Amino acid sequence: MFTTSAFALTSGEVVPLVRGHRETIPFNERIAKERALAGAQYLARSVRDNGAYVYMYQSGPNREPDDYNMVRHAGTTWSMLDMLASETRSEPAALLLAAIHRAVAYLRKHIEPDPWRPGTLIMNEFGTAKLGGNGLAIVALVDYYRLAPSEELLADIRGLAQWIVNTQSESGQFSVHKLDLASGEASSFLSDYYPGEAILGLMRLYGIDADPLWKNAAAAGLKFQLQNQIWHEKEMYLADPARAHGGFHSNLNNWHIRIDYVQHSISALMAYARW
């Protein structure tokens, strides 16, 4: 939540504050790109020599907690690739590109066969495979493929996508969100976000590899997701139907709407609509 306050200087001048800072930030398209580039350069500087990110930096005490998340690694790498696509200046582009190469190499070191599903690949996060991890890895690697295409890379992307397809039930539901690779047991954990990430990955792959398998699986997944969108037939149960219309709720027994779940579903739907 934004908080607005004011601070009186010794001169008597009253300075408006927003979230404790002076409200002095102009904004336009140029500044938006400038700030986005600054954020991307921070990410690039955060990529270690081995390709892992400084996952969290506590800037106040200047500490780096020992924590990591491979799903976020993939999504963060994608954001740098997105920035690189619109950066024409050689120096910042070179910084981003070098960091992307290291980050992608680290990601690909974590791609391996699923011992329980022959012919498929997973992104191994310390002994665990995640639906969202495979989805965002595909999204990042597809953009990297456009930058540096190779048959080996495309084979990796297809293997990750095949795992997503193989864990999809006839209803379109992605039945495995988190898998213990040692035992082959699927966790009871279900993420509101992972299906959208998986569908987005399938459709991004379809953009470079027009196999109907990817698009059909995405369509089945979206049909299942749409069961949780608040539409006309559900509105009679709600206190304020107009406000809730179009939102996605967690499941058929939970009517709470979170913007991040809606955002993931929108991204998946738009990716399907574009192809």
CSV table of C-alpha atoms in Angstrom, one decimal:
chain,number,residue,atom,x,y,z
A,1,MET,CA,0.0,0.0,0.0
A,2,PHE,CA,1.3,3.5,-0.9
A,3,THR,CA,1.5,5.9,2.0
A,4,THR,CA,1.6,9.6,1.5
A,5,SER,CA,3.0,12.0,4.2
A,6,ALA,CA,5.0,15.2,4.5
A,7,PHE,CA,8.2,16.3,6.1
A,8,ALA,CA,8.9,19.9,7.3
A,9,LEU,CA,12.4,21.2,6.6
A,10,THR,CA,14.1,23.6,9.0
A,11,SER,CA,13.4,26.3,6.5
A,12,GLY,CA,9.7,25.7,7.0
A,13,GLU,CA,9.3,24.2,3.5
A,14,VAL,CA,7.0,21.2,3.5
A,15,VAL,CA,8.2,18.4,1.3
A,16,PRO,CA,5.7,15.7,0.2
A,17,LEU,CA,6.8,12.1,0.8
A,18,VAL,CA,5.6,8.9,-0.8
A,19,ARG,CA,6.5,5.7,1.1
A,20,GLY,CA,9.0,7.8,3.0
A,21,HIS,CA,10.8,9.2,0.0
A,22,ARG,CA,10.6,12.6,-1.7
A,23,GLU,CA,8.1,12.6,-4.5
A,24,THR,CA,10.4,13.7,-7.3
A,25,ILE,CA,10.1,10.9,-9.9
A,26,PRO,CA,9.0,12.0,-13.4
A,27,PHE,CA,7.6,9.2,-15.6
A,28,ASN,CA,7.3,8.5,-19.3
A,29,GLU,CA,8.2,5.8,-21.8
A,30,ARG,CA,11.9,6.7,-21.9
A,31,ILE,CA,12.1,6.6,-18.2
A,32,ALA,CA,10.2,3.3,-18.0
A,33,LYS,CA,12.8,1.7,-20.3
A,34,GLU,CA,15.7,3.3,-18.5
A,35,ARG,CA,14.5,1.9,-15.2
A,36,ALA,CA,13.8,-1.5,-16.7
A,37,LEU,CA,17.3,-1.6,-18.0
A,38,ALA,CA,18.7,-0.6,-14.6
A,39,GLY,CA,16.8,-3.6,-13.1
A,40,ALA,CA,18.0,-5.9,-15.8
A,41,GLN,CA,21.6,-4.8,-15.3
A,42,TYR,CA,21.2,-5.5,-11.5
A,43,LEU,CA,20.1,-9.0,-12.5
A,44,ALA,CA,23.1,-9.4,-14.8
A,45,ARG,CA,25.5,-8.3,-12.1
A,46,SER,CA,23.8,-10.8,-9.8
A,47,VAL,CA,24.7,-13.8,-12.0
A,48,ARG,CA,27.7,-15.5,-10.4
A,49,ASP,CA,30.5,-17.0,-12.5
A,50,ASN,CA,28.8,-20.5,-12.2
A,51,GLY,CA,25.6,-19.1,-13.7
A,52,ALA,CA,23.5,-19.1,-10.4
A,53,TYR,CA,22.0,-15.8,-9.3
A,54,VAL,CA,22.4,-14.1,-6.0
A,55,TYR,CA,18.8,-15.1,-5.2
A,56,MET,CA,18.3,-12.6,-2.4
A,57,TYR,CA,20.4,-9.7,-1.5
A,58,GLN,CA,19.6,-7.9,1.8
A,59,SER,CA,20.8,-4.5,0.7
A,60,GLY,CA,20.6,-2.9,4.2
A,61,PRO,CA,22.9,-5.2,6.1
A,62,ASN,CA,24.7,-6.2,2.8
A,63,ARG,CA,24.0,-9.9,3.2
A,64,GLU,CA,23.3,-12.7,0.8
A,65,PRO,CA,21.0,-15.4,2.5
A,66,ASP,CA,21.6,-18.9,1.5
A,67,ASP,CA,18.4,-19.6,-0.5
A,68,TYR,CA,17.5,-20.6,-4.1
A,69,ASN,CA,14.6,-21.3,-6.3
A,70,MET,CA,15.0,-22.7,-9.8
A,71,VAL,CA,11.5,-21.7,-11.0
A,72,ARG,CA,12.5,-18.1,-10.3
A,73,HIS,CA,15.9,-18.7,-12.0
A,74,ALA,CA,14.1,-19.6,-15.2
A,75,GLY,CA,11.7,-16.6,-15.0
A,76,THR,CA,14.5,-14.2,-14.2
A,77,THR,CA,16.5,-15.3,-17.1
A,78,TRP,CA,13.5,-14.8,-19.3
A,79,SER,CA,13.2,-11.2,-18.1
A,80,MET,CA,16.8,-10.5,-19.1
A,81,LEU,CA,16.2,-12.0,-22.5
A,82,ASP,CA,13.2,-9.8,-22.9
A,83,MET,CA,15.2,-6.7,-22.0
A,84,LEU,CA,18.0,-7.8,-24.4
A,85,ALA,CA,15.6,-8.0,-27.3
A,86,SER,CA,15.0,-4.2,-27.1
A,87,GLU,CA,18.5,-3.0,-26.1
A,88,THR,CA,20.5,-1.6,-29.0
A,89,ARG,CA,23.5,-0.1,-27.2
A,90,SER,CA,26.5,-2.4,-27.3
A,91,GLU,CA,27.8,-2.0,-23.7
A,92,PRO,CA,24.6,-2.9,-21.7
A,93,ALA,CA,23.7,-5.5,-24.4
A,94,ALA,CA,27.1,-7.2,-23.8
A,95,LEU,CA,26.6,-7.2,-20.1
A,96,LEU,CA,23.1,-8.8,-20.4
A,97,LEU,CA,24.2,-11.3,-23.0
A,98,ALA,CA,27.2,-12.6,-21.0
A,99,ALA,CA,25.0,-13.0,-17.9
A,100,ILE,CA,22.3,-14.7,-20.0
A,101,HIS,CA,24.8,-17.2,-21.4
A,102,ARG,CA,25.9,-18.1,-17.8
A,103,ALA,CA,22.4,-18.3,-16.5
A,104,VAL,CA,21.2,-20.5,-19.3
A,105,ALA,CA,24.2,-22.8,-18.9
A,106,TYR,CA,23.3,-23.2,-15.2
A,107,LEU,CA,19.7,-23.9,-16.0
A,108,ARG,CA,20.6,-26.5,-18.6
A,109,LYS,CA,22.9,-28.3,-16.1
A,110,HIS,CA,19.8,-28.9,-14.0
A,111,ILE,CA,17.9,-30.5,-16.9
A,112,GLU,CA,17.9,-34.2,-16.8
A,113,PRO,CA,15.7,-37.2,-17.7
A,114,ASP,CA,12.8,-38.0,-15.4
A,115,PRO,CA,13.6,-41.6,-14.2
A,116,TRP,CA,9.9,-42.3,-13.8
A,117,ARG,CA,8.7,-41.0,-17.2
A,118,PRO,CA,11.0,-42.2,-20.0
A,119,GLY,CA,11.4,-39.8,-22.9
A,120,THR,CA,10.8,-36.8,-20.8
A,121,LEU,CA,13.0,-34.2,-19.2
A,122,ILE,CA,12.7,-32.2,-16.0
A,123,MET,CA,14.4,-29.2,-14.4
A,124,ASN,CA,15.9,-30.7,-11.2
A,125,GLU,CA,15.6,-28.4,-8.2
A,126,PHE,CA,17.6,-30.2,-5.6
A,127,GLY,CA,15.8,-33.5,-6.0
A,128,THR,CA,12.4,-32.1,-7.0
A,129,ALA,CA,10.7,-31.5,-10.3
A,130,LYS,CA,8.0,-28.8,-10.6
A,131,LEU,CA,5.4,-28.1,-13.3
A,132,GLY,CA,6.1,-24.4,-13.1
A,133,GLY,CA,9.8,-25.0,-13.3
A,134,ASN,CA,9.4,-26.9,-16.6
A,135,GLY,CA,7.0,-24.3,-17.9
A,136,LEU,CA,9.2,-21.3,-17.2
A,137,ALA,CA,12.4,-23.1,-18.3
A,138,ILE,CA,10.7,-23.6,-21.7
A,139,VAL,CA,9.7,-19.9,-21.9
A,140,ALA,CA,13.3,-18.8,-21.2
A,141,LEU,CA,14.9,-21.4,-23.4
A,142,VAL,CA,12.6,-20.6,-26.4
A,143,ASP,CA,13.8,-17.0,-26.3
A,144,TYR,CA,17.4,-18.2,-25.9
A,145,TYR,CA,16.9,-20.5,-28.9
A,146,ARG,CA,15.8,-17.6,-31.0
A,147,LEU,CA,19.1,-16.0,-30.0
A,148,ALA,CA,21.3,-19.1,-30.4
A,149,PRO,CA,19.5,-21.9,-32.1
A,150,SER,CA,20.8,-25.5,-31.9
A,151,GLU,CA,19.2,-28.9,-32.3
A,152,GLU,CA,20.5,-29.9,-28.9
A,153,LEU,CA,18.8,-27.0,-27.2
A,154,LEU,CA,15.5,-27.7,-29.1
A,155,ALA,CA,15.7,-31.3,-28.0
A,156,ASP,CA,15.9,-30.1,-24.3
A,157,ILE,CA,12.9,-27.8,-24.8
A,158,ARG,CA,10.9,-30.6,-26.4
A,159,GLY,CA,11.8,-33.0,-23.6
A,160,LEU,CA,10.6,-30.5,-20.9
A,161,ALA,CA,7.4,-30.0,-22.8
A,162,GLN,CA,6.8,-33.7,-23.2
A,163,TRP,CA,7.0,-34.1,-19.4
A,164,ILE,CA,4.2,-31.5,-19.1
A,165,VAL,CA,2.1,-33.3,-21.6
A,166,ASN,CA,2.7,-36.7,-19.9
A,167,THR,CA,1.5,-35.4,-16.5
A,168,GLN,CA,-1.7,-34.1,-18.0
A,169,SER,CA,-4.9,-36.0,-17.3
A,170,GLU,CA,-7.7,-36.6,-19.8
A,171,SER,CA,-9.6,-33.7,-18.2
A,172,GLY,CA,-6.8,-31.3,-19.1
A,173,GLN,CA,-5.6,-31.0,-15.5
A,174,PHE,CA,-1.9,-31.1,-14.8
A,175,SER,CA,-1.9,-33.8,-12.2
A,176,VAL,CA,1.7,-33.4,-11.0
A,177,HIS,CA,2.8,-30.1,-9.7
A,178,LYS,CA,5.7,-31.2,-7.6
A,179,LEU,CA,7.5,-34.5,-7.9
A,180,ASP,CA,10.0,-36.2,-5.6
A,181,LEU,CA,12.6,-37.6,-8.0
A,182,ALA,CA,14.0,-40.2,-5.6
A,183,SER,CA,10.7,-41.9,-4.9
A,184,GLY,CA,8.6,-40.9,-7.9
A,185,GLU,CA,5.9,-39.7,-5.5
A,186,ALA,CA,3.8,-36.6,-6.5
A,187,SER,CA,3.3,-34.1,-3.7
A,188,SER,CA,-0.2,-33.1,-2.7
A,189,PHE,CA,1.0,-29.5,-3.3
A,190,LEU,CA,-1.0,-27.7,-6.0
A,191,SER,CA,0.0,-24.3,-7.3
A,192,ASP,CA,-2.4,-21.8,-8.7
A,193,TYR,CA,0.4,-20.4,-11.0
A,194,TYR,CA,2.1,-23.5,-12.4
A,195,PRO,CA,-0.6,-24.5,-14.9
A,196,GLY,CA,-0.5,-21.0,-16.5
A,197,GLU,CA,3.3,-21.2,-16.6
A,198,ALA,CA,3.1,-24.7,-18.2
A,199,ILE,CA,0.6,-23.6,-20.8
A,200,LEU,CA,2.6,-20.5,-21.6
A,201,GLY,CA,5.7,-22.7,-22.1
A,202,LEU,CA,3.8,-25.1,-24.4
A,203,MET,CA,2.6,-22.2,-26.6
A,204,ARG,CA,5.9,-20.5,-26.7
A,205,LEU,CA,7.4,-23.8,-27.9
A,206,TYR,CA,4.6,-24.0,-30.5
A,207,GLY,CA,5.8,-20.7,-31.9
A,208,ILE,CA,9.1,-22.3,-33.0
A,209,ASP,CA,8.0,-25.9,-33.3
A,210,ALA,CA,4.5,-26.2,-34.7
A,211,ASP,CA,3.7,-29.7,-33.4
A,212,PRO,CA,-0.1,-29.9,-32.8
A,213,LEU,CA,0.8,-31.9,-29.6
A,214,TRP,CA,1.9,-28.7,-27.8
A,215,LYS,CA,-1.1,-26.6,-28.9
A,216,ASN,CA,-3.6,-29.4,-28.1
A,217,ALA,CA,-2.2,-29.9,-24.7
A,218,ALA,CA,-2.3,-26.1,-24.1
A,219,ALA,CA,-6.0,-26.0,-25.2
A,220,ALA,CA,-6.9,-28.9,-22.9
A,221,GLY,CA,-5.2,-27.2,-20.0
A,222,LEU,CA,-6.9,-23.9,-20.7
A,223,LYS,CA,-10.3,-25.5,-20.8
A,224,PHE,CA,-9.6,-26.9,-17.4
A,225,GLN,CA,-8.4,-23.5,-16.1
A,226,LEU,CA,-11.5,-21.8,-17.4
A,227,GLN,CA,-13.7,-23.9,-15.0
A,228,ASN,CA,-12.2,-21.7,-12.3
A,229,GLN,CA,-13.0,-18.4,-14.1
A,230,ILE,CA,-15.9,-16.5,-12.7
A,231,TRP,CA,-18.4,-16.3,-15.6
A,232,HIS,CA,-22.1,-15.7,-15.9
A,233,GLU,CA,-23.3,-19.1,-14.7
A,234,LYS,CA,-21.4,-18.7,-11.4
A,235,GLU,CA,-22.3,-15.1,-10.7
A,236,MET,CA,-25.6,-15.9,-8.9
A,237,TYR,CA,-23.6,-17.2,-5.9
A,238,LEU,CA,-21.6,-14.0,-5.4
A,239,ALA,CA,-22.2,-10.9,-3.3
A,240,ASP,CA,-20.9,-8.6,-6.0
A,241,PRO,CA,-21.0,-10.4,-9.4
A,242,ALA,CA,-19.9,-7.4,-11.5
A,243,ARG,CA,-16.7,-6.9,-9.4
A,244,ALA,CA,-15.7,-10.6,-9.6
A,245,HIS,CA,-16.6,-11.2,-13.3
A,246,GLY,CA,-13.6,-12.5,-15.2
A,247,GLY,CA,-11.5,-13.3,-12.2
A,248,PHE,CA,-10.0,-16.7,-11.5
A,249,HIS,CA,-10.5,-18.4,-8.2
A,250,SER,CA,-8.3,-21.1,-6.7
A,251,ASN,CA,-10.6,-24.1,-7.1
A,252,LEU,CA,-14.3,-25.0,-7.1
A,253,ASN,CA,-14.5,-24.8,-3.3
A,254,ASN,CA,-12.5,-21.5,-2.9
A,255,TRP,CA,-13.9,-18.3,-4.3
A,256,HIS,CA,-10.9,-16.1,-3.3
A,257,ILE,CA,-9.4,-14.2,-6.3
A,258,ARG,CA,-5.7,-13.3,-6.4
A,259,ILE,CA,-4.3,-11.0,-9.0
A,260,ASP,CA,-1.2,-13.1,-9.6
A,261,TYR,CA,-3.4,-16.2,-10.4
A,262,VAL,CA,-5.4,-14.1,-12.8
A,263,GLN,CA,-2.2,-12.7,-14.4
A,264,HIS,CA,-0.8,-16.2,-15.1
A,265,SER,CA,-4.1,-17.3,-16.6
A,266,ILE,CA,-4.3,-14.2,-18.8
A,267,SER,CA,-0.7,-14.8,-20.1
A,268,ALA,CA,-1.6,-18.4,-21.0
A,269,LEU,CA,-4.8,-17.4,-22.8
A,270,MET,CA,-3.1,-14.7,-24.8
A,271,ALA,CA,-0.3,-17.0,-25.8
A,272,TYR,CA,-2.9,-19.4,-27.2
A,273,ALA,CA,-4.8,-16.6,-28.9
A,274,ARG,CA,-1.7,-15.4,-30.7
A,275,TRP,CA,-1.1,-18.7,-32.4
